[in-house]
PDB file of C-alpha atoms and ligand atoms in Angstrom:
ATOM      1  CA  UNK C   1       0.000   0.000   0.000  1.00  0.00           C
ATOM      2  CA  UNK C   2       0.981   3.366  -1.470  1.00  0.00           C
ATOM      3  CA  UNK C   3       0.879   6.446   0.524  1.00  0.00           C
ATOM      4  CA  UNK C   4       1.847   9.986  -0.749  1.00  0.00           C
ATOM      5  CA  UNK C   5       2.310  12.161   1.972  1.00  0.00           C
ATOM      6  CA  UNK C   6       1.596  16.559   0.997  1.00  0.00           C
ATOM      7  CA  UNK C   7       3.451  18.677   3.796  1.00  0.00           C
ATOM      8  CA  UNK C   8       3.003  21.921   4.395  1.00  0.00           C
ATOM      9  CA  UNK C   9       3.938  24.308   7.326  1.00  0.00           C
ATOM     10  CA  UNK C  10       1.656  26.269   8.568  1.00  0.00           C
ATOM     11  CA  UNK C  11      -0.330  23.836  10.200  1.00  0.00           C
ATOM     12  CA  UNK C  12       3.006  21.976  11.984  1.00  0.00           C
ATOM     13  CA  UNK C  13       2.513  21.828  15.915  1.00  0.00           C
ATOM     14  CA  UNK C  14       4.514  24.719  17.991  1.00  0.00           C
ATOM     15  CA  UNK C  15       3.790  27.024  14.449  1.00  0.00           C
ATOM     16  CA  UNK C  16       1.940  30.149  15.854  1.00  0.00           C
ATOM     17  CA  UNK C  17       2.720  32.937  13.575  1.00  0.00           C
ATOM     18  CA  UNK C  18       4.781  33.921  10.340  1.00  0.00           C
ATOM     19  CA  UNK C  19       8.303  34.772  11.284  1.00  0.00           C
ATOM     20  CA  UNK C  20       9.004  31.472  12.232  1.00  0.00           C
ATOM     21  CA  UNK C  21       8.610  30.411   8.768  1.00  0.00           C
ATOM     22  CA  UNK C  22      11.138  32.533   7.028  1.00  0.00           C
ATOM     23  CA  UNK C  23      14.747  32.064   7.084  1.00  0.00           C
ATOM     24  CA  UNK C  24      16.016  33.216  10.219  1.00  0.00           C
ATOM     25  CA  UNK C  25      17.287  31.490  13.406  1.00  0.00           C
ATOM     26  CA  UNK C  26      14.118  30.706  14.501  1.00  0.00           C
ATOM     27  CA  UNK C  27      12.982  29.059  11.521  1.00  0.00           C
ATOM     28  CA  UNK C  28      15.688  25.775  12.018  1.00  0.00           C
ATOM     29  CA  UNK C  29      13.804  25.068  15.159  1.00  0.00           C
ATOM     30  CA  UNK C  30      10.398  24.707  12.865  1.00  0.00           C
ATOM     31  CA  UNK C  31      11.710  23.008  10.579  1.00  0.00           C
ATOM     32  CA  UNK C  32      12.638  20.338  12.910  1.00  0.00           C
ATOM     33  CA  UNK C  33       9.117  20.127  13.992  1.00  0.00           C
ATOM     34  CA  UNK C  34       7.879  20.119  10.886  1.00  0.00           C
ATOM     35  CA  UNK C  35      10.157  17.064   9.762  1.00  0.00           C
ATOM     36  CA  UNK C  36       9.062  15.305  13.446  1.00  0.00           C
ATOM     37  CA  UNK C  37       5.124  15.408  12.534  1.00  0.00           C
ATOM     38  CA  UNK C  38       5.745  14.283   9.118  1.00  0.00           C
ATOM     39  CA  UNK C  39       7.683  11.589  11.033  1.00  0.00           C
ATOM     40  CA  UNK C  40       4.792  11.106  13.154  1.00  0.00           C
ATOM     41  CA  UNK C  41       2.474  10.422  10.213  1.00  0.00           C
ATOM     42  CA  UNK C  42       4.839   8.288   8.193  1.00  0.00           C
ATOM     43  CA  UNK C  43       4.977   5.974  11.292  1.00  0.00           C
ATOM     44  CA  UNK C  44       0.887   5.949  11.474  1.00  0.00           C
ATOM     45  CA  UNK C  45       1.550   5.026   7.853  1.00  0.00           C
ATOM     46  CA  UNK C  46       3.690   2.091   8.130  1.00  0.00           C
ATOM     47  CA  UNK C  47       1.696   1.081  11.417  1.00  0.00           C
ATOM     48  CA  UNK C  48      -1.592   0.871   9.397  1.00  0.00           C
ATOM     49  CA  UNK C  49      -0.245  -0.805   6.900  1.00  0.00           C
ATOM     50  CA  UNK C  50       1.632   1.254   4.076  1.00  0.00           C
ATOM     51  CA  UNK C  51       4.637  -0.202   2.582  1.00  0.00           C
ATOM     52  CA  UNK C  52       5.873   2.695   0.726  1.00  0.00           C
ATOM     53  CA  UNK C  53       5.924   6.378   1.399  1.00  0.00           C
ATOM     54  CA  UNK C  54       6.690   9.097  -0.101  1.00  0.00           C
ATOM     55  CA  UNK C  55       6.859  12.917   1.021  1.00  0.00           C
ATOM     56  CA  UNK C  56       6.131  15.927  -0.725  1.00  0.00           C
ATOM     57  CA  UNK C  57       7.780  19.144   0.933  1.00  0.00           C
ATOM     58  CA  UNK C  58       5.528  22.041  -0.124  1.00  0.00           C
ATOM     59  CA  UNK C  59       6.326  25.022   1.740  1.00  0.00           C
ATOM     60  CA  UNK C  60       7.970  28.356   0.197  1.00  0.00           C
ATOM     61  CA  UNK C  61      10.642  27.349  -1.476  1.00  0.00           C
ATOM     62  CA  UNK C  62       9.758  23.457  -0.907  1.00  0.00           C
ATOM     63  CA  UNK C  63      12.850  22.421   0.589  1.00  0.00           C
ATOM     64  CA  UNK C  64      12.221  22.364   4.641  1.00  0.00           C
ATOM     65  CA  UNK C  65      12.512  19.343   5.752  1.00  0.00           C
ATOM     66  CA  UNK C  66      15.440  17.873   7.533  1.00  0.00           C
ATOM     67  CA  UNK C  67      16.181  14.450   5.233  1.00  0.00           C
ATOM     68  CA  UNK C  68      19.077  13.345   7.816  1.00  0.00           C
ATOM     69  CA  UNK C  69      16.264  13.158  10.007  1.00  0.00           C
ATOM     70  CA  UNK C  70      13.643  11.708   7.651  1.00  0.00           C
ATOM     71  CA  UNK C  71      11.866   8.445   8.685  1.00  0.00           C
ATOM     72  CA  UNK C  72      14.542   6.376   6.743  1.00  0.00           C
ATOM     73  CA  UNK C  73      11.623   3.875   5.434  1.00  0.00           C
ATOM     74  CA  UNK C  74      10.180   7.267   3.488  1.00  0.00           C
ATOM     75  CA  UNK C  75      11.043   9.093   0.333  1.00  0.00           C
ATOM     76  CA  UNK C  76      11.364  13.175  -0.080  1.00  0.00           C
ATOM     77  CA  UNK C  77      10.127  15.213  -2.872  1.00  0.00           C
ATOM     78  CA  UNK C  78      12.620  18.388  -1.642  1.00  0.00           C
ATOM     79  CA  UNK C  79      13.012  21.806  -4.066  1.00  0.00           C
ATOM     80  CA  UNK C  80      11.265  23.792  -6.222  1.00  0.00           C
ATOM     81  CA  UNK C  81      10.820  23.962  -9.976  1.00  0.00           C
ATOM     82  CA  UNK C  82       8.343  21.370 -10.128  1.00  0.00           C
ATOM     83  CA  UNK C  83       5.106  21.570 -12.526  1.00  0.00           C
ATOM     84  CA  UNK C  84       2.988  19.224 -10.222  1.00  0.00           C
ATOM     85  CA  UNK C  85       3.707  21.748  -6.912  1.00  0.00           C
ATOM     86  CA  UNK C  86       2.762  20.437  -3.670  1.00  0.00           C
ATOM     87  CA  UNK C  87       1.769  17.201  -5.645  1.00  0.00           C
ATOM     88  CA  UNK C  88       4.836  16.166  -7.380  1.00  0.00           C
ATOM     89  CA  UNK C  89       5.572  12.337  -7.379  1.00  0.00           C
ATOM     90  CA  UNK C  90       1.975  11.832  -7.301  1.00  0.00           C
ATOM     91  CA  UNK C  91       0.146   9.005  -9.431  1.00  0.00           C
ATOM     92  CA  UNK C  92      -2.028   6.287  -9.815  1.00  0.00           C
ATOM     93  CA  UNK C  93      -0.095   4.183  -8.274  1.00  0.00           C
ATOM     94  CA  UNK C  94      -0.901   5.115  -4.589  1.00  0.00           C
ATOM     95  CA  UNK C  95      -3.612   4.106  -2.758  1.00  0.00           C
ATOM     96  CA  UNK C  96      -4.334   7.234  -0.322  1.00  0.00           C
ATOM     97  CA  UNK C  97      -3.123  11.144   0.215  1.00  0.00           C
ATOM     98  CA  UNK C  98      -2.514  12.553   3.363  1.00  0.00           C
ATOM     99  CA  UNK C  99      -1.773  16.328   4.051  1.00  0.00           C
ATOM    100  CA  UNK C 100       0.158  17.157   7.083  1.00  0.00           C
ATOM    101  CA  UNK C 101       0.859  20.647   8.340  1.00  0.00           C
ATOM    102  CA  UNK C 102      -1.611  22.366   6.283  1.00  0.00           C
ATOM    103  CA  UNK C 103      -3.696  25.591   6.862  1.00  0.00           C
ATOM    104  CA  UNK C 104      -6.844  27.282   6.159  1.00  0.00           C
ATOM    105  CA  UNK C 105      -7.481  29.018   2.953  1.00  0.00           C
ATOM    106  CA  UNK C 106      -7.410  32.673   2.355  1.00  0.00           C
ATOM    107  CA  UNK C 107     -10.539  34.655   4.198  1.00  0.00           C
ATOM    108  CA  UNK C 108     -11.947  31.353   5.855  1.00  0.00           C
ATOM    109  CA  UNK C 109     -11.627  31.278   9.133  1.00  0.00           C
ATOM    110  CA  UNK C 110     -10.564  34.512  10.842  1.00  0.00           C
ATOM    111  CA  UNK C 111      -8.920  31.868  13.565  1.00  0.00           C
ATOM    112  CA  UNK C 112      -7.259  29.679  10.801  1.00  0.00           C
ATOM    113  CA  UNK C 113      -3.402  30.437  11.567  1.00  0.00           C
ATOM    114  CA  UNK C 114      -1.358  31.843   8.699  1.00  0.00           C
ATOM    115  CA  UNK C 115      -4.494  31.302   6.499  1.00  0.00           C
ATOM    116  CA  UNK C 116      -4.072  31.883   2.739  1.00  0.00           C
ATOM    117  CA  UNK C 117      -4.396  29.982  -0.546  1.00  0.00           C
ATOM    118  CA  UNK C 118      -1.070  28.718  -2.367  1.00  0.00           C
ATOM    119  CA  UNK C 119       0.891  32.118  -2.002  1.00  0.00           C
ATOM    120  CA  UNK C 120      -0.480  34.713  -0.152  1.00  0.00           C
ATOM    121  CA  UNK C 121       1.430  37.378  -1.743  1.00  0.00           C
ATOM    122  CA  UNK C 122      -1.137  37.068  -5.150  1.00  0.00           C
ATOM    123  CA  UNK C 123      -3.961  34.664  -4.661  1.00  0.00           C
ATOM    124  CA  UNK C 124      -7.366  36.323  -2.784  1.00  0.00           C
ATOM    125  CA  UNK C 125      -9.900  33.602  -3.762  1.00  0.00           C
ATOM    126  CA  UNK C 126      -9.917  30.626  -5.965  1.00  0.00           C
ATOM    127  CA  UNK C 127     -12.649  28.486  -7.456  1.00  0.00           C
ATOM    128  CA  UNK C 128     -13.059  25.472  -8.615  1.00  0.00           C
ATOM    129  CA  UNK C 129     -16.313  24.755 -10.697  1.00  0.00           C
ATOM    130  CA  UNK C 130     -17.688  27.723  -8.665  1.00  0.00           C
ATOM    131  CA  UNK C 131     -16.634  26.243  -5.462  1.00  0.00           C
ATOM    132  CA  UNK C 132     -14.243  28.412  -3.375  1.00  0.00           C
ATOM    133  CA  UNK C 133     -11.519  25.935  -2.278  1.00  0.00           C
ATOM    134  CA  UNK C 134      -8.300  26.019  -0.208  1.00  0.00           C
ATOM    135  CA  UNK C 135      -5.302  24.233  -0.881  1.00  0.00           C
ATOM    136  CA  UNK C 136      -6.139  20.891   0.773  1.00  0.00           C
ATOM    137  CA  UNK C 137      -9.477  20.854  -1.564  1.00  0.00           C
ATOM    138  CA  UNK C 138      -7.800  21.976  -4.436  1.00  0.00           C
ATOM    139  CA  UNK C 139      -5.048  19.105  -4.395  1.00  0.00           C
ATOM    140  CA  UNK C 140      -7.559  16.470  -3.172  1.00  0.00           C
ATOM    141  CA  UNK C 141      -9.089  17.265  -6.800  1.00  0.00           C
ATOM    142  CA  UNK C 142      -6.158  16.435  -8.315  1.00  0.00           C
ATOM    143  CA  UNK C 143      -5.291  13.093  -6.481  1.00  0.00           C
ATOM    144  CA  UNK C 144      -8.932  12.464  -6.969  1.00  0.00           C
ATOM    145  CA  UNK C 145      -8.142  12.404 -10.910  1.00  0.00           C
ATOM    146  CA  UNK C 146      -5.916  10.002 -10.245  1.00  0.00           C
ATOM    147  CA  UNK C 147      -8.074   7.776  -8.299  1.00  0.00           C
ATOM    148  CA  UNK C 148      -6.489   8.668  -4.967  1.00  0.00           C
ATOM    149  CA  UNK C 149      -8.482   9.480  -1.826  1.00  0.00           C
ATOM    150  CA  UNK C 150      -7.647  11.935   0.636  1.00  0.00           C
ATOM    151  CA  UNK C 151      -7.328  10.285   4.370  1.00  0.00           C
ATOM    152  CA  UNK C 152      -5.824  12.154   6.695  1.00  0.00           C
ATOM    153  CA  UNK C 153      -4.659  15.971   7.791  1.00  0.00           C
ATOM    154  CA  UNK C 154      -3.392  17.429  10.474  1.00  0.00           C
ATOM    155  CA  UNK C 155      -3.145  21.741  11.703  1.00  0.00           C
ATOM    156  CA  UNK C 156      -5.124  23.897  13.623  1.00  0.00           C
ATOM    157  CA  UNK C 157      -8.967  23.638  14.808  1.00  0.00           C
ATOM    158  CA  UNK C 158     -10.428  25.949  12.242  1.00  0.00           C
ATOM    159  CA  UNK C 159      -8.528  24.257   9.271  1.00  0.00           C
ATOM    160  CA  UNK C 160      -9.832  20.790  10.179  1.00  0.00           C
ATOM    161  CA  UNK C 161     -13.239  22.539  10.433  1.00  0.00           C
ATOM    162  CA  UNK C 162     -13.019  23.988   6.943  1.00  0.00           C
ATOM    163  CA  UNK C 163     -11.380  20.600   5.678  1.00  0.00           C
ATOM    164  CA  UNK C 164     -14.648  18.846   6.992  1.00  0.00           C
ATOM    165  CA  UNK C 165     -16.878  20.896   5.061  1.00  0.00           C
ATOM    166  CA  UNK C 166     -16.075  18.699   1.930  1.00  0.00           C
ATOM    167  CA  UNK C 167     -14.778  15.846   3.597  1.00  0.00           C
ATOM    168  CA  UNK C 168     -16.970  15.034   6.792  1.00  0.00           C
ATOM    169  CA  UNK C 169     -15.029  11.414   7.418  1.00  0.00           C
ATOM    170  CA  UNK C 170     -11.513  12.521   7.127  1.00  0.00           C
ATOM    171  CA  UNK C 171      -8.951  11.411  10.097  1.00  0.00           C
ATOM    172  CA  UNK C 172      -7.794  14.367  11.248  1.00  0.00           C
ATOM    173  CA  UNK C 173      -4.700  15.317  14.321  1.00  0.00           C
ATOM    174  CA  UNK C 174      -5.929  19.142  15.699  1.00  0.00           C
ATOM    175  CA  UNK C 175      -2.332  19.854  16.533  1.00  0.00           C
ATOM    176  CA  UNK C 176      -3.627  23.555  18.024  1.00  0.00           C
ATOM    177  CA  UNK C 177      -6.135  25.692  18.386  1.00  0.00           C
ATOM    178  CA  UNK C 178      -6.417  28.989  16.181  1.00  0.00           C
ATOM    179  CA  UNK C 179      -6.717  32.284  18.297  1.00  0.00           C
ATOM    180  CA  UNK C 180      -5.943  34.262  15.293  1.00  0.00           C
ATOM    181  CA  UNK C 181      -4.222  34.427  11.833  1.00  0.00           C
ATOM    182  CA  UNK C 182      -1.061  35.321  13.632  1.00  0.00           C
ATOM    183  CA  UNK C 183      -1.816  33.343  17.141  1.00  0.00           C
ATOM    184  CA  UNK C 184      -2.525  29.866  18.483  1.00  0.00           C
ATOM    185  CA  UNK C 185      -3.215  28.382  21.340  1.00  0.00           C
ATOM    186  CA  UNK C 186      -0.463  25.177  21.220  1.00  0.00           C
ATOM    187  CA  UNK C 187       0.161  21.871  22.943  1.00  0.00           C
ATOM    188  CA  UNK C 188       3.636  19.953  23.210  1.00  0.00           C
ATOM    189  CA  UNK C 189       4.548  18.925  20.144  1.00  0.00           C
ATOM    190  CA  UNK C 190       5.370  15.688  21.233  1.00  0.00           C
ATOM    191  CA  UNK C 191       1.677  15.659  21.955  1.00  0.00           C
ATOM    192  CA  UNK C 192       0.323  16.587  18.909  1.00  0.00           C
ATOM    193  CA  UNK C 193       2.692  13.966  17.180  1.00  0.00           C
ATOM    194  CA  UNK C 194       0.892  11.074  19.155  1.00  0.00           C
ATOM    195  CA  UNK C 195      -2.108  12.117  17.801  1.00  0.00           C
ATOM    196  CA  UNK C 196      -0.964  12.399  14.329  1.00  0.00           C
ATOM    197  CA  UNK C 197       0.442   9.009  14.195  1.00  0.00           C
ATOM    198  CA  UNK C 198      -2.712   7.907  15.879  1.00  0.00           C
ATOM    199  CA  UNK C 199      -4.720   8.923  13.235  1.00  0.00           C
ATOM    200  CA  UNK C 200      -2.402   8.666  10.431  1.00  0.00           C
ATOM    201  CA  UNK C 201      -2.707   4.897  11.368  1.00  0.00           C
ATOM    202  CA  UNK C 202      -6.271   4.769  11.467  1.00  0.00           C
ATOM    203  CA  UNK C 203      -6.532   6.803   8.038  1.00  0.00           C
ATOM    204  CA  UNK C 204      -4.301   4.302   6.446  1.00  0.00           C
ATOM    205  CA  UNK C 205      -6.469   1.257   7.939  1.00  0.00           C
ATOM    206  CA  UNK C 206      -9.388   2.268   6.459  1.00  0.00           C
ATOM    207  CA  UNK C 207      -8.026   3.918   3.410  1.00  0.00           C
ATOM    208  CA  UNK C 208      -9.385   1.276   1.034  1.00  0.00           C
ATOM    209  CA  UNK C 209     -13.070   2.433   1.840  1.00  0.00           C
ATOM    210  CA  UNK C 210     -12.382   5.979   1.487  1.00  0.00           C
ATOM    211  CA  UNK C 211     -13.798   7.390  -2.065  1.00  0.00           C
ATOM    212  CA  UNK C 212     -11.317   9.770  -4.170  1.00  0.00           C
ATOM    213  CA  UNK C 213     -12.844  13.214  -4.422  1.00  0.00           C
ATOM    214  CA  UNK C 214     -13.854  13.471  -8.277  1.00  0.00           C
ATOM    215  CA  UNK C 215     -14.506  16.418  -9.747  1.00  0.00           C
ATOM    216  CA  UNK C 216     -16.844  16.785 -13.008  1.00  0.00           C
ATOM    217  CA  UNK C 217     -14.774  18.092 -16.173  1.00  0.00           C
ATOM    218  CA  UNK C 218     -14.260  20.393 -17.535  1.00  0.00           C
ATOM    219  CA  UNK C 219     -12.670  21.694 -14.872  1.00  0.00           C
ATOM    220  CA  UNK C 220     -13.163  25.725 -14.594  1.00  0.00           C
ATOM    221  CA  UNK C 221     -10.863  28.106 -12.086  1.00  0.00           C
ATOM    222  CA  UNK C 222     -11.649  31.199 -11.128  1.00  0.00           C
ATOM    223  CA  UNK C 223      -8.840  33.368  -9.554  1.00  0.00           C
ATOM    224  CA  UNK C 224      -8.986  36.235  -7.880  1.00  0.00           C
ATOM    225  CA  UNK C 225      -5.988  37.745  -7.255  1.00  0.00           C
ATOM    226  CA  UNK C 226      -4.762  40.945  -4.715  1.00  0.00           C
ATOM    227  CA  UNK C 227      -3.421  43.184  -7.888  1.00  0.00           C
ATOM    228  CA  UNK C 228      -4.463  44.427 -10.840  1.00  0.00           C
ATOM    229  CA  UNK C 229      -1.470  43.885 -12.430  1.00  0.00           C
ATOM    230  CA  UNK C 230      -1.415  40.399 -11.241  1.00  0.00           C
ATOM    231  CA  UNK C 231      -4.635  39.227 -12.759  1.00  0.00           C
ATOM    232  CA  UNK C 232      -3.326  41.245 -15.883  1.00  0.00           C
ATOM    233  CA  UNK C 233      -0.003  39.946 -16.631  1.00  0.00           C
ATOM    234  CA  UNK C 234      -1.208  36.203 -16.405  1.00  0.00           C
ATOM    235  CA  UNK C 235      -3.643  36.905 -19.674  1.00  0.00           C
ATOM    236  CA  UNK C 236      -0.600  36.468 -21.709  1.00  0.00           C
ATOM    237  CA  UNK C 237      -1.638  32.918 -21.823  1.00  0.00           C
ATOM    238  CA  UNK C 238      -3.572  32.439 -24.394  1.00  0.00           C
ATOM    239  CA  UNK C 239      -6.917  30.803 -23.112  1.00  0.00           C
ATOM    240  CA  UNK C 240      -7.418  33.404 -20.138  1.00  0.00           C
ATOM    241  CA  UNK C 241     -10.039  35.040 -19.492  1.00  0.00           C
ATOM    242  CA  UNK C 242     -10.297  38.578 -17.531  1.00  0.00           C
ATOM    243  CA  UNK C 243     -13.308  38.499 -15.485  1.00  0.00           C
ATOM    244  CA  UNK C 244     -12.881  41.673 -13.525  1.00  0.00           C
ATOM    245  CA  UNK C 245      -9.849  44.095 -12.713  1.00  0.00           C
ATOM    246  CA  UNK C 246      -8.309  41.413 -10.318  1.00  0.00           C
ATOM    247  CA  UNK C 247     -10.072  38.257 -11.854  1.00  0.00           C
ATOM    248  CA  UNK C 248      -9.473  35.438 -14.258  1.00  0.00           C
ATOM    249  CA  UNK C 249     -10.894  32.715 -15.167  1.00  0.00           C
ATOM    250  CA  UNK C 250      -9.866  29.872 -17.347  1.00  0.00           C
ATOM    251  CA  UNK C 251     -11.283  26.236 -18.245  1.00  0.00           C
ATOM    252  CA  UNK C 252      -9.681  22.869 -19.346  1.00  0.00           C
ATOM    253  CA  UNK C 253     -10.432  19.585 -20.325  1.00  0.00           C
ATOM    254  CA  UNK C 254      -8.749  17.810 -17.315  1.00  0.00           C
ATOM    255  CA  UNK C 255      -8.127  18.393 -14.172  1.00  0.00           C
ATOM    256  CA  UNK C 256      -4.424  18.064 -13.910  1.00  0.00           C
ATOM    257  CA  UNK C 257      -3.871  20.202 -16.907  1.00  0.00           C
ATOM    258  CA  UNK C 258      -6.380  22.699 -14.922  1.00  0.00           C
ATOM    259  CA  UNK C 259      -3.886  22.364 -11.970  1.00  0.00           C
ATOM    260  CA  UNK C 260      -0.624  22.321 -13.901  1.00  0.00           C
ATOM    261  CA  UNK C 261      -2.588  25.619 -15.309  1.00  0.00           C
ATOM    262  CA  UNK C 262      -3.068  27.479 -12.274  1.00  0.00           C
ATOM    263  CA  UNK C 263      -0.118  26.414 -10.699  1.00  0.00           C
ATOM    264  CA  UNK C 264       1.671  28.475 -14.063  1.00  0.00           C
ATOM    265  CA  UNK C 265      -0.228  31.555 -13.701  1.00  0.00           C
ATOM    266  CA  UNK C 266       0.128  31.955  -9.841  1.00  0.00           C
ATOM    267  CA  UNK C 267       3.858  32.067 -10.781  1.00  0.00           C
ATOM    268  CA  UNK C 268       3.372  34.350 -13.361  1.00  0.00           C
ATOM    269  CA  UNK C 269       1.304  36.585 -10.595  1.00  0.00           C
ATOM    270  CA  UNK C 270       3.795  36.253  -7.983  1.00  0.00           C
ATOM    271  CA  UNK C 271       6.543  37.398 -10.329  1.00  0.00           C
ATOM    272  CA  UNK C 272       4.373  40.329 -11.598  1.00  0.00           C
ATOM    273  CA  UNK C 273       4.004  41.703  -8.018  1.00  0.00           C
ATOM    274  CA  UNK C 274       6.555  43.988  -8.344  1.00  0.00           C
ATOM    275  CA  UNK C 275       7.220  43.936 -12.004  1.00  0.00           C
ATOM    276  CA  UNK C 276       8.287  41.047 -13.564  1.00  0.00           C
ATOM    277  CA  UNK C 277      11.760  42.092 -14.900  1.00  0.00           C
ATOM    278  CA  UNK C 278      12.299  43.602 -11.392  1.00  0.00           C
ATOM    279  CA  UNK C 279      11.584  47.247 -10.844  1.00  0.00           C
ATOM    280  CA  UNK C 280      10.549  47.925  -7.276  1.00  0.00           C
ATOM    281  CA  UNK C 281       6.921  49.660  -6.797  1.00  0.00           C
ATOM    282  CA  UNK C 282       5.943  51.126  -3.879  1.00  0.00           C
TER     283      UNK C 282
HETATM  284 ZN1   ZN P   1       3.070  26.770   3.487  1.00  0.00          ZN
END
């Protein structure tokens, strides 16, 4: 049994606010954590019953987590530059798709900690099919295309909460409680990683009855972004669609060419921030 593990950071336990994201002293502390609870849930894995694992790092720039400390059993997607983002080395092939760390999209929750969808920086709202979806949704879409159901995440109250809107049965480890986007109420970590390998294991055990979340092509997103010149630089691909000064919307056939899609223009939108070639705006 296959299981493809999506890690993010917010949603790590001890993570309470931004700063300790970023590169700075405090951030090698995180980043320790983080690689612990991913730890914790590869162990839930392999105690339910997975015989392979693999690890997806998908935070900024996607290479966070310690591998000298990985779970030696495990595999790690590390680095950036990859077309699938937070899904690369995903496929048919595995049986279930757990999401560890995550976080609340953008204006959900006003408790969700560090809430935003995909890069914060450029993305205010995004749709799928007319549904507003975060980033767990969004990438349970895709592994749904491939016939792989999502089981398991772990992060703050008000993440699970939002999480359970479209998938009532999933395991879940509340690692924290959101206070607001910037604070959290926390236990031990060494807590929260018993209950993520707790239900990691559980997830895993009943995997094989869990349905992959399918979405009906053609598959249509609708972005909104923060900028103007955001939404407007990403029309330079051809089959986008302005739908308002900070809106776009485009359609495809399939879902992971809709996600290999949006995954494009939010890079196009983050690099048009500021000007793509570099000048600095106010
Ligand atoms: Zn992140």
């Amino acid at each position: 049994m296959k299981i493809f593990i999506s890690a993010d950071m917010e949603g790590i336990s001890g993570v309470a606010t931004n700063v300790q994201l970023k590169k700075n002293d405090e951030y090698q502390r995180f980043r320790r954590l983080m690689t612990l609870d991913v730890n914790a849930a590869i162990e839930g894995a392999f105690k339910g019953g997975a015989t392979e694992v693999v690890v997806a790092d998908g935070h900024g720039n996607m290479s966070n987590i310690l591998v000298e400390e990985l779970d030696e059993r495990a595999r790690l997607v590390s680095g950036n530059n990859r077309v699938m983002c937070q899904l690369q080395g995903l496929d048919e092939t595995f049986d279930g798709i757990m999401f560890v760390g995550h976080h609340g999209r953008e204006a959900g929750s006003d408790r969700a900690v560090i809430s935003h969808t995909l890069a914060g920086i450029c993305v205010g709202e995004m749709r799928i099919n007319g549904k507003v979806v975060g980033e767990t949704e969004m990438n349970a879409g895709a592994a749904g295309s491939f016939h792989v159901p999502p089981i398991f995440v772990s992060g703050d109250d008000a993440y699970v909460a939002e999480v359970k809107e479209t998938f009532p049965d999933i395991e879940a480890a509340v690692v924290k409680t959101g206070v607001d986007r910037f604070a959290a109420e926390l236990i031990p970590p060494a807590r929260a990683r018993k209950l993520i390998k707790e239900n990691a294991e559980a997830a895993v055990r009943k995997a094989s009855n869990i349905k992959p979340y399918l979405v009906e092509s053609p598959i249509t997103f609708d972005i909104e972004f923060k900028g103007p010149q955001q939404a407007l630089m990403t029309t330079t691909i051809p089959t986008v669609e302005k739908t308002g000064p900070k809106s776009i919307r485009f359609t495809c056939d399939d879902y992971m060419t809709a996600y290999k899609q949006m995954w494009g223009l939010v890079i196009i939108a983050m690099s048009a921030t500021n000007g793509v070639l570099g000048e600095v705006n106010a």
